[in-house]
C-alpha positions as a printed Julia matrix, in Angstrom:
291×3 Matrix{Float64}:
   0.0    0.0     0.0
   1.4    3.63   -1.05
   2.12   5.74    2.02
  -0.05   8.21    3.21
   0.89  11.59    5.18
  -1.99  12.67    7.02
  -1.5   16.64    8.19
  -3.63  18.39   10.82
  -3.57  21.93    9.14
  -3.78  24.12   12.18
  -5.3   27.27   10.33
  -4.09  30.4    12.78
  -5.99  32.71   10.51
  -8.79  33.68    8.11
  -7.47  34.82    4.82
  -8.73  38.11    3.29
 -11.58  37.79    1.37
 -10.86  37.07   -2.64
  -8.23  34.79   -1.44
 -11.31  33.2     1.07
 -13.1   32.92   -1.66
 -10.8   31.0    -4.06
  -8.82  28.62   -1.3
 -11.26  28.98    1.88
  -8.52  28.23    4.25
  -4.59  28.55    4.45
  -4.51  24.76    5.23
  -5.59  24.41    1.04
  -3.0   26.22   -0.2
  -0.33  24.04    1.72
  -2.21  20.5     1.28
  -2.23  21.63   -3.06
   0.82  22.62   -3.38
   1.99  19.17   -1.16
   0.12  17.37   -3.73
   1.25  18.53   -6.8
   5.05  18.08   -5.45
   4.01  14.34   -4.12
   2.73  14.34   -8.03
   6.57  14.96   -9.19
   9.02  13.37   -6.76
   6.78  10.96   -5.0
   3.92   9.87   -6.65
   3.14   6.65   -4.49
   2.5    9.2    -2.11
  -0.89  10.0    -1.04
  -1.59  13.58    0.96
  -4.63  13.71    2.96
  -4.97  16.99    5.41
  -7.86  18.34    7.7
  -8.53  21.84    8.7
  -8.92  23.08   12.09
  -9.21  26.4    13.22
  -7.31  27.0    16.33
  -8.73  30.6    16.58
 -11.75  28.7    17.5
 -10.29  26.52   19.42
 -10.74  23.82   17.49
  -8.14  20.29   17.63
  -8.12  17.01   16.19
 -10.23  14.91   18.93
  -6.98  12.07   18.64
  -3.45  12.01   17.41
  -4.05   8.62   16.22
  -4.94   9.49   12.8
  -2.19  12.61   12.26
   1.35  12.41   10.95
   2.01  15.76   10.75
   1.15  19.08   12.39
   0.81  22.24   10.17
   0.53  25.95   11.92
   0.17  28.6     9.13
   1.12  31.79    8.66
  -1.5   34.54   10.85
  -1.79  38.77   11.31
  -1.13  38.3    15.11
   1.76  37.86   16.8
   3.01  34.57   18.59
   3.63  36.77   22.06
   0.02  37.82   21.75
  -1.78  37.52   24.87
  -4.64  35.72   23.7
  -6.35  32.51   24.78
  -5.74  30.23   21.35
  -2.39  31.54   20.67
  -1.89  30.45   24.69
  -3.42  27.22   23.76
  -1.78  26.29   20.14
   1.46  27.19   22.62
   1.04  24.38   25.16
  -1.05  21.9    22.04
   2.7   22.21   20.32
   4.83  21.67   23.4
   2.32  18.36   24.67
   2.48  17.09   20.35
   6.49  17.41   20.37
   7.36  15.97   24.06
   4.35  12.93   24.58
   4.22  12.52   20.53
   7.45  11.9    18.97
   6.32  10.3    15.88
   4.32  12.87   15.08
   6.07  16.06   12.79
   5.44  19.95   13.32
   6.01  22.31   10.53
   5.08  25.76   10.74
   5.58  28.88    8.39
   5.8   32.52    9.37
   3.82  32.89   13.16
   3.89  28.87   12.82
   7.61  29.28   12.36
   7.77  31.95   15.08
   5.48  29.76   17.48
   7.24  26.7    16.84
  10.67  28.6    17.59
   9.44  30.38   20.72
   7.26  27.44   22.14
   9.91  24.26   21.71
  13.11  26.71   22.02
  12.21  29.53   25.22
  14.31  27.45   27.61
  17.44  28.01   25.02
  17.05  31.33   25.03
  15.03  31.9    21.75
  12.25  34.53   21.23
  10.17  36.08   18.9
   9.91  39.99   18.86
   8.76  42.95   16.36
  11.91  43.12   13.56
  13.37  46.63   13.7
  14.27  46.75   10.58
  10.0   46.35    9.87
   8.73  44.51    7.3
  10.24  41.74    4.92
   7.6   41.96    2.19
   7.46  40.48   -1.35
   9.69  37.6    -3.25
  13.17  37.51   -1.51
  16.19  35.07   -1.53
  16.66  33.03    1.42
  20.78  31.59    1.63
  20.36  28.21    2.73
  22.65  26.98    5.72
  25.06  24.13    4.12
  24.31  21.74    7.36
  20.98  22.14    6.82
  21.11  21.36    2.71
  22.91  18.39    3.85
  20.48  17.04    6.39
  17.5   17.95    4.68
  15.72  14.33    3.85
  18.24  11.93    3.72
  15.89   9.06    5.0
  13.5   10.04    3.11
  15.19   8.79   -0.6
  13.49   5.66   -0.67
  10.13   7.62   -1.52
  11.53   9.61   -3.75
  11.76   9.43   -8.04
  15.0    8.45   -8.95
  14.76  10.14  -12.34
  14.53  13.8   -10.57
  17.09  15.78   -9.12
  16.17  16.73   -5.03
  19.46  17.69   -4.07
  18.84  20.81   -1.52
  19.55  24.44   -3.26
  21.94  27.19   -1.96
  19.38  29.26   -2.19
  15.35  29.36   -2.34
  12.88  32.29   -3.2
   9.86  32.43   -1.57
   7.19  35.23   -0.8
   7.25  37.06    2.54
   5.12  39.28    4.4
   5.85  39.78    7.97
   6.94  42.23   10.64
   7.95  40.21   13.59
  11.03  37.84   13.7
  13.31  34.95   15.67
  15.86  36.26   17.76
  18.5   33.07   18.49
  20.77  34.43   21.34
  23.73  32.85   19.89
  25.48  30.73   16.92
  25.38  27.91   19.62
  22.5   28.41   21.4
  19.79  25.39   19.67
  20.12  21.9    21.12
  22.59  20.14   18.65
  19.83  18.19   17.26
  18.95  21.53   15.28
  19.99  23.45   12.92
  18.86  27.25   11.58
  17.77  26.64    8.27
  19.19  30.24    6.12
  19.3   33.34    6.1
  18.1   36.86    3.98
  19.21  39.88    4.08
  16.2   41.35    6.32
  16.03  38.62    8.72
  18.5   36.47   10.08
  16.46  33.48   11.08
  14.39  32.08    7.98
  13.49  28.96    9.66
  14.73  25.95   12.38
  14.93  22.45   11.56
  15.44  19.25   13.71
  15.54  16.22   11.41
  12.65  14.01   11.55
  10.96  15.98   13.93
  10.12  19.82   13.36
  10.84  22.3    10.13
   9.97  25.48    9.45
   9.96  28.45    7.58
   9.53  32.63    7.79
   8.96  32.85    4.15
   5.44  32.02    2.38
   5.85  29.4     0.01
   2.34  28.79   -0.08
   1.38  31.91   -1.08
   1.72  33.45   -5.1
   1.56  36.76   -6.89
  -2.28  37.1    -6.42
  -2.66  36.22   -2.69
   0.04  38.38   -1.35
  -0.93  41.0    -3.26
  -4.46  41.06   -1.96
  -3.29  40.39    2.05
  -1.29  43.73    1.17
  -4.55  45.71   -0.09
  -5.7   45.1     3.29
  -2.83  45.32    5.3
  -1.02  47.92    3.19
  -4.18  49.98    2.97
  -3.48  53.18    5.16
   0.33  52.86    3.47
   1.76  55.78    1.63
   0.96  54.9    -1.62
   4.94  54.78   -3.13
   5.58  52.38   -0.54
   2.18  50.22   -1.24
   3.33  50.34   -4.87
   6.98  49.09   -3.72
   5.71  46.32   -2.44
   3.38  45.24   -4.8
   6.25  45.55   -7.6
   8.35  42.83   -4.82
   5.59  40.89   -4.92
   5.11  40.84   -8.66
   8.59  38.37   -9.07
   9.46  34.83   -9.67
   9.62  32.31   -7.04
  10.58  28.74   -6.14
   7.68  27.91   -3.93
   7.61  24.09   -5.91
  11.08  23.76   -5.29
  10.04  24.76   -1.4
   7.43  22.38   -1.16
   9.15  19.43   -2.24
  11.88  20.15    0.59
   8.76  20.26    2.97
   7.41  17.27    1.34
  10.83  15.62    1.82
  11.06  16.17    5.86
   7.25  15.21    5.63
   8.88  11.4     4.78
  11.41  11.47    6.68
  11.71   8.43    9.26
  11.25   8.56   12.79
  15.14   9.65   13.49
  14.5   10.62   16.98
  11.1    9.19   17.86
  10.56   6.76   20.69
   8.52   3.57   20.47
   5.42   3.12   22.57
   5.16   7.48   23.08
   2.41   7.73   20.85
  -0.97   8.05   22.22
  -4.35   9.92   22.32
  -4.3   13.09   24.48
  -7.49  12.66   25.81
  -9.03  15.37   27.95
  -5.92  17.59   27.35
  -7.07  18.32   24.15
  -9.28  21.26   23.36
 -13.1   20.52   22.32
 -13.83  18.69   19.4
 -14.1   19.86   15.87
 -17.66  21.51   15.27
 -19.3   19.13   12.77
């Protein structure tokens, strides 16, 4: 039987309304563009994904079914002090320390909640960048260790015919204004590694083989759905800058080539995982989806 990744998208947000309209939840974008890679490096490969929104509060009602855990990309802030971002927090921390089979990936406030949630005790936070904004297509410099790490146990899933040797470099879509502060060059367990750099930002992303990835950048997102989150968002801008941005927006990227390197850690074996840690959470878990 093919192998199947099953991914809890943890929506952290409601996208603006044409892109509502055309994908109805961040958790589509990722689960397509998953697909379509599985379609050209891994085609026994079968992605299945559910959506949950954790704004609402709302959690897979057991682990038993779930590979993989997917936090997406949200307008607040992971040091927010509100109740689901408080909750998402502790969901993460119970998921990587009782569930060790199970994977995490997160992108932009998943990235930044992953980071601060799993890495506070090493010193690691997440504040507001003051150098502001990373916005539009930018080039992220990959960390070598990282490149080299990236999905070795997963080649037995992979085509043979098609080259997924890691690139130097990757360029994906960004829109954010908060960032990863790692106290030092030393400072992540040695299990990790930082995953590149641009730049604007220093930290584009952690990554602890079999176990947790992610990523600042948005490589789910194109030309048309960063442009309209920046309608909104950019609305009161001054109008040269709006324009700017728009015109960084407007640009290739390499979001397939980033989604097979997702879809890569996604088959990765259980490098670190225990046996016998998996299990159902049970009342620790928030309520039940809303049917």
């Amino acid at each position: 039987m093919p192998p199947k990744v099953r991914i809890a998208m943890l929506n952290a947000d409601t996208p603006v309304p044409n892109v509502l309209s055309a994908w109805d939840t961040y958790g589509n974008m990722f689960h397509d563009l998953l697909v379509a890679a599985a379609s050209r490096i891994a085609p026994d490969v079968e992605i299945q994904s559910i959506n949950y929104d954790t704004q609402r509060l709302e959690y897979p009602r057991s682990l038993d079914e779930i590979d993989v855990i997917l936090v997406t990309g949200s307008a607040s802030s992971s040091y927010d002090d509100k109740v689901w971002i408080k909750r998402l927090d502790q969901f993460l921390i119970d998921v990587y320390t009782h569930h060790p089979r199970i994977k995490i990936f997160g992108s932009c406030f998943g990235h930044q909640l992953v980071c601060e949630c799993l890495l506070r005790d090493y010193g690691v936070r997440v504040e507001k960048d003051p150098k502001g904004w990373e916005l539009g297509v930018k080039e992220i410099k990959l960390n070598e260790t990282f490149r080299k790490r990236l999905g070795k146990s997963a080649k037995s899933f992979l085509k043979t015919d098609r080259n997924t040797e890691t690139p130097e470099n990757l360029r994906v879509q960004f829109v954010h204004a908060d960032h990863v502060m790692i106290p030092s060059p030393d400072a992540l367990p040695s299990s990790w590694v930082a995953v590149g750099t641009t730049s604007h930002c220093a930290v584009q992303g952690v990554y602890e083989p079999g176990r947790v990835f992610t990523l600042q950048g948005h490589f789910e997102f194109n030309r048309f759905v960063n442009t309209e989150i920046m309608k909104v968002f950019g609305a009161t801008w001054e109008p040269q800058l709006l324009q700017e941005t728009f015109e960084a927006i407007d640009a290739d990227d390499d979001a397939e080539v980033a989604a097979e390197m997702v879809l890569q850690f996604l088959l990765e074996k259980e490098e670190l995982a225990g046996s016998g840690a998996h299990q159902v959470l049970g009342g620790l878990l928030t309520p039940p989806l809303a049917e």
